[in-house]
mmCIF file with all atom_site columns, C-alpha atoms in Angstrom:
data_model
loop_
_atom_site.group_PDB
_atom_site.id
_atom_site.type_symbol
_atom_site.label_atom_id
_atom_site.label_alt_id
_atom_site.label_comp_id
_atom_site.label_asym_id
_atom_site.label_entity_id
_atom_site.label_seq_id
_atom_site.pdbx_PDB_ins_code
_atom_site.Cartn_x
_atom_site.Cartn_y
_atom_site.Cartn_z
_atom_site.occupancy
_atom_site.B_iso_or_equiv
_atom_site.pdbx_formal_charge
_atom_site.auth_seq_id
_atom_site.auth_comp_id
_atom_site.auth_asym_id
_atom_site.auth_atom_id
_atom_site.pdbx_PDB_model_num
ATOM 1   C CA . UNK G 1 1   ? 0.000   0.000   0.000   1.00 54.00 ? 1   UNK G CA 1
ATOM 2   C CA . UNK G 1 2   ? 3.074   2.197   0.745   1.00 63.00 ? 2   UNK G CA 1
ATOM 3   C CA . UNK G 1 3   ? 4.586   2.051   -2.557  1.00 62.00 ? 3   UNK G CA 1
ATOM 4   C CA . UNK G 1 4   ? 0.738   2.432   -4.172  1.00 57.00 ? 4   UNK G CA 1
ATOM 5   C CA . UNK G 1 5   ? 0.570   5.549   -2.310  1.00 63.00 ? 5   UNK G CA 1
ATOM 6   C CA . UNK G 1 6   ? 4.354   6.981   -3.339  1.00 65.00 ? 6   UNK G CA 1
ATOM 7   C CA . UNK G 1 7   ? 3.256   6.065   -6.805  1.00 58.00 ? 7   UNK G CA 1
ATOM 8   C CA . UNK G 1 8   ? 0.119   8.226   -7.209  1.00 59.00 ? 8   UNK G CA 1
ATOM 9   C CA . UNK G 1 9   ? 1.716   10.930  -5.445  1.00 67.00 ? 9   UNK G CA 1
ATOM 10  C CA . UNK G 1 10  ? 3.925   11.571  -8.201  1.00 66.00 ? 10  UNK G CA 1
ATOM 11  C CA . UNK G 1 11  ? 1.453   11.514  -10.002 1.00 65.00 ? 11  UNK G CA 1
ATOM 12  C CA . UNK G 1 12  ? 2.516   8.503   -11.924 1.00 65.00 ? 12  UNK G CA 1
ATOM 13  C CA . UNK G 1 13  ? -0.783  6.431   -12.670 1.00 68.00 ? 13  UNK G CA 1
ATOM 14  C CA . UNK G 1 14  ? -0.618  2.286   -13.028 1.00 71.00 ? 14  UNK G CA 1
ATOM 15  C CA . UNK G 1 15  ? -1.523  0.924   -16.316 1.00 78.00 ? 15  UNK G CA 1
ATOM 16  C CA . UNK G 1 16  ? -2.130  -2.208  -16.244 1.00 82.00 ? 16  UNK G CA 1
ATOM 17  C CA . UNK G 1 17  ? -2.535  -4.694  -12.496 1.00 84.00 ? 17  UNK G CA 1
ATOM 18  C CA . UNK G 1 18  ? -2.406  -8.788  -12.719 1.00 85.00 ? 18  UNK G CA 1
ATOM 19  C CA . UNK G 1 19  ? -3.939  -10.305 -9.804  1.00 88.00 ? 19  UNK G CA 1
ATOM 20  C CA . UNK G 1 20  ? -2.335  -13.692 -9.880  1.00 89.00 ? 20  UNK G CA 1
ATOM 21  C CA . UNK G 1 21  ? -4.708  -16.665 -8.425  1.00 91.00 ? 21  UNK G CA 1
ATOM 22  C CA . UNK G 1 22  ? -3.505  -19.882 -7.644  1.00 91.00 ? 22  UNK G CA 1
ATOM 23  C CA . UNK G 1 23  ? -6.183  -22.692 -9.519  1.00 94.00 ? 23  UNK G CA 1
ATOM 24  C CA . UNK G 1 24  ? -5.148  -25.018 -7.088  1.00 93.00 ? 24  UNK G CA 1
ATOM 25  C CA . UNK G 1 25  ? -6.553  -23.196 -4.204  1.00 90.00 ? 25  UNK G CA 1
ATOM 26  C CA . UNK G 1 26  ? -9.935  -25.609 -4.177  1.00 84.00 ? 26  UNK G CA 1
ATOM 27  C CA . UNK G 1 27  ? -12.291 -22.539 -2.442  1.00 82.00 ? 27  UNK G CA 1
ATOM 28  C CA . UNK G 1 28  ? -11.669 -18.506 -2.307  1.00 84.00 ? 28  UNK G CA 1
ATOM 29  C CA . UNK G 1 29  ? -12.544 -18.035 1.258   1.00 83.00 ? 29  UNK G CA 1
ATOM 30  C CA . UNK G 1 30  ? -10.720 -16.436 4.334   1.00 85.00 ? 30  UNK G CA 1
ATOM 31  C CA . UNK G 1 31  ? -7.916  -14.395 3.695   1.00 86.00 ? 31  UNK G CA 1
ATOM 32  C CA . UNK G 1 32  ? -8.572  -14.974 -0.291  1.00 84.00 ? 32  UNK G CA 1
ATOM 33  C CA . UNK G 1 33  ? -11.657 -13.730 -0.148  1.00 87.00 ? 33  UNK G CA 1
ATOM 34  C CA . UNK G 1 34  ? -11.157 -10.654 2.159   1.00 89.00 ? 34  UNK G CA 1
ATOM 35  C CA . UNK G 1 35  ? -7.872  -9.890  -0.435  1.00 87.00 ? 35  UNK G CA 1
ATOM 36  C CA . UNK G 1 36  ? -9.867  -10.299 -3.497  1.00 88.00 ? 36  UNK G CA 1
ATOM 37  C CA . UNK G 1 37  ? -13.023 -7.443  -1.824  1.00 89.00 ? 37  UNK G CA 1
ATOM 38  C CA . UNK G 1 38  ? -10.054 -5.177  -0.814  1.00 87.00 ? 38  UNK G CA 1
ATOM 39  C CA . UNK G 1 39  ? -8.467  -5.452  -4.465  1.00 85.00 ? 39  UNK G CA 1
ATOM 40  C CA . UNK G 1 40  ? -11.618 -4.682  -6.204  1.00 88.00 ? 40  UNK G CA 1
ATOM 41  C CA . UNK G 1 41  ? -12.344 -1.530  -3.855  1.00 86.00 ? 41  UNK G CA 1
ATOM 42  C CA . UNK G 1 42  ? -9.091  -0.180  -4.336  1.00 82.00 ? 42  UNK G CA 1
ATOM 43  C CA . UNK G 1 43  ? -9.306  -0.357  -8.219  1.00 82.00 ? 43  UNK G CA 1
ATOM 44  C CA . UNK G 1 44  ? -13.100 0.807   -8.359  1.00 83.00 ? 44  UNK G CA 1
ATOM 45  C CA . UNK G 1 45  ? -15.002 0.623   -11.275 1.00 82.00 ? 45  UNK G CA 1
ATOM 46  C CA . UNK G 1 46  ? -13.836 2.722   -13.621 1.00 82.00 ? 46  UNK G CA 1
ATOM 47  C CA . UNK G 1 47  ? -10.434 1.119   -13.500 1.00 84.00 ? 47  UNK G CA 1
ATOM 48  C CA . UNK G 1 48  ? -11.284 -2.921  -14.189 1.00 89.00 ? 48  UNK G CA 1
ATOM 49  C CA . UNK G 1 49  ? -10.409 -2.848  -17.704 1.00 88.00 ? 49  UNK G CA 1
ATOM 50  C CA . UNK G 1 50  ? -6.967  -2.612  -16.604 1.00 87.00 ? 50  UNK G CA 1
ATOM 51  C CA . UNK G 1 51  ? -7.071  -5.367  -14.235 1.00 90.00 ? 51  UNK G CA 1
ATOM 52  C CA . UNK G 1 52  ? -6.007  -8.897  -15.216 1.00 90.00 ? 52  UNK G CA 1
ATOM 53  C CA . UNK G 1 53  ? -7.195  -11.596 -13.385 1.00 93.00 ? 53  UNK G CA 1
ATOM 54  C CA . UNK G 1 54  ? -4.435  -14.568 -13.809 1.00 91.00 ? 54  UNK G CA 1
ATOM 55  C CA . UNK G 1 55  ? -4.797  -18.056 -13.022 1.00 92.00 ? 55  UNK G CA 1
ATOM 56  C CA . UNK G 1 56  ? -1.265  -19.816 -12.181 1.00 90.00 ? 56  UNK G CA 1
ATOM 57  C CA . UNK G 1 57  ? -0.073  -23.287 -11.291 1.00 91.00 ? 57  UNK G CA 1
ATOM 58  C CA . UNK G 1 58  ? -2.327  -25.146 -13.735 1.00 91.00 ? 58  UNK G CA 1
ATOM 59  C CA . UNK G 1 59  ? 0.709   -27.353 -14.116 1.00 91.00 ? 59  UNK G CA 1
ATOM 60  C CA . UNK G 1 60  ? 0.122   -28.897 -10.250 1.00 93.00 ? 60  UNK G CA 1
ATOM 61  C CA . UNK G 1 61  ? -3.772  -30.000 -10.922 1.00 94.00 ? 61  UNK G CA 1
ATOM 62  C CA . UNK G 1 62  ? -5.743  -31.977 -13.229 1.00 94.00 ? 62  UNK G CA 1
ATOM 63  C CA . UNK G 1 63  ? -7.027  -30.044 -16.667 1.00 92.00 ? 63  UNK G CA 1
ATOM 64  C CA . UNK G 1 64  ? -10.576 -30.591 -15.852 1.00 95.00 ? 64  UNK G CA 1
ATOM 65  C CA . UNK G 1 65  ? -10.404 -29.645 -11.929 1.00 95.00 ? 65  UNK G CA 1
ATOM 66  C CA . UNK G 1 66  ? -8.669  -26.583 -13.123 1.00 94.00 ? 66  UNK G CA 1
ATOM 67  C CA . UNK G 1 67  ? -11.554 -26.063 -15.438 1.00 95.00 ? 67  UNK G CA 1
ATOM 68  C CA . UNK G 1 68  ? -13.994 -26.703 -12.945 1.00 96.00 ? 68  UNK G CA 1
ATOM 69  C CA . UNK G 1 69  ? -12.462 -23.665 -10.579 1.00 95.00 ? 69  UNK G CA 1
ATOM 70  C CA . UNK G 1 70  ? -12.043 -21.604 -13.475 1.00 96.00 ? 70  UNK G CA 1
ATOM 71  C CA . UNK G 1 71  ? -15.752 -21.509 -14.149 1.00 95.00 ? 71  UNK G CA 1
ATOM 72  C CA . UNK G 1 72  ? -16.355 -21.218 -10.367 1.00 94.00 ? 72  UNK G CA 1
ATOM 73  C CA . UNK G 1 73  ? -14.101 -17.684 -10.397 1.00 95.00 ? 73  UNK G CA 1
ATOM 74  C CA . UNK G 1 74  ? -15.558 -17.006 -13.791 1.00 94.00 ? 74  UNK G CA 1
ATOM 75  C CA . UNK G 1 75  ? -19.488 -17.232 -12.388 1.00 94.00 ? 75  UNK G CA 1
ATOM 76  C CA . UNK G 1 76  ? -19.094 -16.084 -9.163  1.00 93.00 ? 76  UNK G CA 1
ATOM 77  C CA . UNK G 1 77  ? -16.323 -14.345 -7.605  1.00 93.00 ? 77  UNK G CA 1
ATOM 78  C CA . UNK G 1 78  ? -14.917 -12.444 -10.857 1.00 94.00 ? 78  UNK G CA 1
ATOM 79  C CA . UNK G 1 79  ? -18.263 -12.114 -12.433 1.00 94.00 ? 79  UNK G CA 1
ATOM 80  C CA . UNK G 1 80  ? -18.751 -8.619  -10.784 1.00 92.00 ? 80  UNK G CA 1
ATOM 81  C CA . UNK G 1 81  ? -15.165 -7.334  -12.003 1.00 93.00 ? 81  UNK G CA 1
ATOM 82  C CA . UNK G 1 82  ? -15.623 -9.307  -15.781 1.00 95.00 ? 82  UNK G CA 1
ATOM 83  C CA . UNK G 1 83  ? -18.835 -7.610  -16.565 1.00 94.00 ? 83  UNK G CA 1
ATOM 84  C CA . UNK G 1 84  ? -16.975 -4.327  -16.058 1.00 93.00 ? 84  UNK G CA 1
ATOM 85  C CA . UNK G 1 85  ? -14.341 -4.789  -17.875 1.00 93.00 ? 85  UNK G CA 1
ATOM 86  C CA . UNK G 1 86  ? -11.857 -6.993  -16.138 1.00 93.00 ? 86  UNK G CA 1
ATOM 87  C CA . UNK G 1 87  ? -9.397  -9.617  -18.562 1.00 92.00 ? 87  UNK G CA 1
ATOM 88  C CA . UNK G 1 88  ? -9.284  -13.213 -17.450 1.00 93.00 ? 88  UNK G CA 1
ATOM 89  C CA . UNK G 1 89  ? -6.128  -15.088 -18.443 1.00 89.00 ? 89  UNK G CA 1
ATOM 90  C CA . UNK G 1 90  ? -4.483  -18.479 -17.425 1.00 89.00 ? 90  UNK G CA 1
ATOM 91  C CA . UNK G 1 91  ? -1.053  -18.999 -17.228 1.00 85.00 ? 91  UNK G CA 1
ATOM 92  C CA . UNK G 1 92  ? -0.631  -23.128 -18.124 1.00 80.00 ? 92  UNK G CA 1
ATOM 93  C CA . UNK G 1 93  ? 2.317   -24.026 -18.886 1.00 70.00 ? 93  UNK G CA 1
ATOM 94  C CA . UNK G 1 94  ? 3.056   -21.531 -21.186 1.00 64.00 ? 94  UNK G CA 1
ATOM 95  C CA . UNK G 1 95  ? 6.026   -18.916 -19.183 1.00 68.00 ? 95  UNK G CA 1
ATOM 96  C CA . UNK G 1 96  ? 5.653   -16.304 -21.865 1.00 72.00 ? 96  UNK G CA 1
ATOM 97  C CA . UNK G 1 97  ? 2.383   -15.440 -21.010 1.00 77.00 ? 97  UNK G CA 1
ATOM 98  C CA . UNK G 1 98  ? 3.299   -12.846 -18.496 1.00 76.00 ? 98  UNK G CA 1
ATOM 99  C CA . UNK G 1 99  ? 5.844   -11.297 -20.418 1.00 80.00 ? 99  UNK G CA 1
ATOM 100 C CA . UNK G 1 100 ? 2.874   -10.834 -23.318 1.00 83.00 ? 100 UNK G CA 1
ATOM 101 C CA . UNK G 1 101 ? 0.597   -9.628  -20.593 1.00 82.00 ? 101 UNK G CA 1
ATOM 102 C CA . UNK G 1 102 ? 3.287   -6.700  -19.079 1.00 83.00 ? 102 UNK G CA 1
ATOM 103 C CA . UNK G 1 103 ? 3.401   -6.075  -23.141 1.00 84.00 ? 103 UNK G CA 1
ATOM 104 C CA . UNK G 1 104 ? -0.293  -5.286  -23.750 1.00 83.00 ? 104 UNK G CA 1
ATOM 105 C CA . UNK G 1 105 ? -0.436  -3.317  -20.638 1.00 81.00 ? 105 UNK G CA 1
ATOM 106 C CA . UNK G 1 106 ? 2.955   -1.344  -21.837 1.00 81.00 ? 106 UNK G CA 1
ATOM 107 C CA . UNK G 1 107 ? 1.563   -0.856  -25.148 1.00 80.00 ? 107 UNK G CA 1
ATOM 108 C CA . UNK G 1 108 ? -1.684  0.487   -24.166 1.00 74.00 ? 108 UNK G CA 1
ATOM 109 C CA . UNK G 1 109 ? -0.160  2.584   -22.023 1.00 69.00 ? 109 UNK G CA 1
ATOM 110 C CA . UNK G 1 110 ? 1.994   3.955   -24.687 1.00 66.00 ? 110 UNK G CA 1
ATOM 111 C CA . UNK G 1 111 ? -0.840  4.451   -26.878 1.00 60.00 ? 111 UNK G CA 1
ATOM 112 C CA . UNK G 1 112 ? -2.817  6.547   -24.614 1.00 55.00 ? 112 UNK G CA 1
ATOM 113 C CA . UNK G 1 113 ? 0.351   8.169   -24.120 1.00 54.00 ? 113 UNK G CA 1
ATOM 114 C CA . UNK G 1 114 ? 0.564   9.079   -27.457 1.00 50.00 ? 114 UNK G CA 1
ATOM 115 C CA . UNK G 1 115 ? -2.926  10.436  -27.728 1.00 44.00 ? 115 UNK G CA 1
ATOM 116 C CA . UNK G 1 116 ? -2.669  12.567  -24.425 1.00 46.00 ? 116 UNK G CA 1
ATOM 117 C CA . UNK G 1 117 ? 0.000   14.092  -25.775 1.00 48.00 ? 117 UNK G CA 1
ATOM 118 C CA . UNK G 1 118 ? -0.850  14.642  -29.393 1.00 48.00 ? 118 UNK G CA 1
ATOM 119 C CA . UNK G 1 119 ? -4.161  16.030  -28.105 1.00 46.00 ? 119 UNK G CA 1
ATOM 120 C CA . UNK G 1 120 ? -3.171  18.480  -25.480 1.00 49.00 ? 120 UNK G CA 1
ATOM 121 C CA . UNK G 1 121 ? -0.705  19.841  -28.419 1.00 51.00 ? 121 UNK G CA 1
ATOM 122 C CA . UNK G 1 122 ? -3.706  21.282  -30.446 1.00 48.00 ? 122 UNK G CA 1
ATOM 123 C CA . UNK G 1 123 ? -4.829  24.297  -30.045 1.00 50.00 ? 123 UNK G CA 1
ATOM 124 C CA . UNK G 1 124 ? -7.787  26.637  -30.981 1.00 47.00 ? 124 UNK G CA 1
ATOM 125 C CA . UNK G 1 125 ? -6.315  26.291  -35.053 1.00 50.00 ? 125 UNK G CA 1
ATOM 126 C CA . UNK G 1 126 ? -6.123  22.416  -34.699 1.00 47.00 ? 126 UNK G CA 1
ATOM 127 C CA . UNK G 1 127 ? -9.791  22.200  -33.570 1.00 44.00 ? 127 UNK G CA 1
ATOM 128 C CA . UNK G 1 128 ? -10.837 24.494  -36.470 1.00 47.00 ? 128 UNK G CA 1
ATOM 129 C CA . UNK G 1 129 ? -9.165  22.521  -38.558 1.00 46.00 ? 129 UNK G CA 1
ATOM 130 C CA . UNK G 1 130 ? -10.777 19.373  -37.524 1.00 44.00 ? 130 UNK G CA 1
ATOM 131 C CA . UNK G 1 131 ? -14.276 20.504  -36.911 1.00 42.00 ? 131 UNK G CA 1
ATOM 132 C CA . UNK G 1 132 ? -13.688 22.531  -40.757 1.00 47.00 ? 132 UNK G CA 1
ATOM 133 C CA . UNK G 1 133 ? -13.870 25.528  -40.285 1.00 45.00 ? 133 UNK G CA 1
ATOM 134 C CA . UNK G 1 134 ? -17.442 25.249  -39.502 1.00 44.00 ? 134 UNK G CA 1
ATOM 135 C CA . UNK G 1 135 ? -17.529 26.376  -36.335 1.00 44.00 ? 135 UNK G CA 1
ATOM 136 C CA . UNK G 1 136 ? -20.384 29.743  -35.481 1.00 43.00 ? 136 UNK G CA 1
ATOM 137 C CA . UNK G 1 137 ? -20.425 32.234  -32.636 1.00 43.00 ? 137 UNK G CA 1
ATOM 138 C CA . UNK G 1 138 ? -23.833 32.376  -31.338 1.00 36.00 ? 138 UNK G CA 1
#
């Protein structure tokens, strides 16, 4: 929480979070459970679509149990976070997955970068120009 709170008073702004989730946990209860409220209060609504929820470990339990908990997260305790916006992704086996998730986050980043910058470089002439000329005092 410390190092959230340095971060945002620099004004520097996260792009992208992974919650990582363990698939062979066999129930989200307890301490889980009380982590997983506290996570989706501190991102709030507006900021889900940056969130990834990440299932690890699928490598330590059998393909359909893994399946089975998957839905179970899917339809219950990430359905709140999904519907607005929220990513779910599994890391199997595969241990490039989180290197292509930190990319997608990196890239959008950069891209609304790009576009909060271009656009706060336009002035009066550039929205003229887009809008046509067409704009009338009233």
């Amino acid at each position: 929480m410390a190092q959230l709170k340095v971060v945002y008073n620099n004004d520097k702004l996260l792009s992208g979070i992974l919650y990582l989730h363990r698939i062979t946990d066999n129930r989200v209860a307890g301490t889980p459970l009380k982590n997983l409220r506290v996570f989706r209060k501190l991102c709030g609504k507006d900021a889900l679509e940056k969130v990834y929820l990440t299932t690890t470990m699928w490598d330590e339990v059998e393909p359909t149990v893994g399946e089975r908990r998957l839905d179970d997260l899917s339809s219950d305790y990430w359905k709140a976070m999904v519907s607005q916006g929220a990513h779910i992704t599994c890391c199997r086996s595969d241990a490039d997955l989180p290197k292509e998730l930190i990319r997608r986050i990196l890239a959008k980043a950069l891209a609304r970068c790009c576009y909060k910058k271009r656009w706060s470089s336009w002035g009066r002439s550039s929205e003229k120009q887009l809008l046509g000329n067409n704009t009338r005092s009233y």
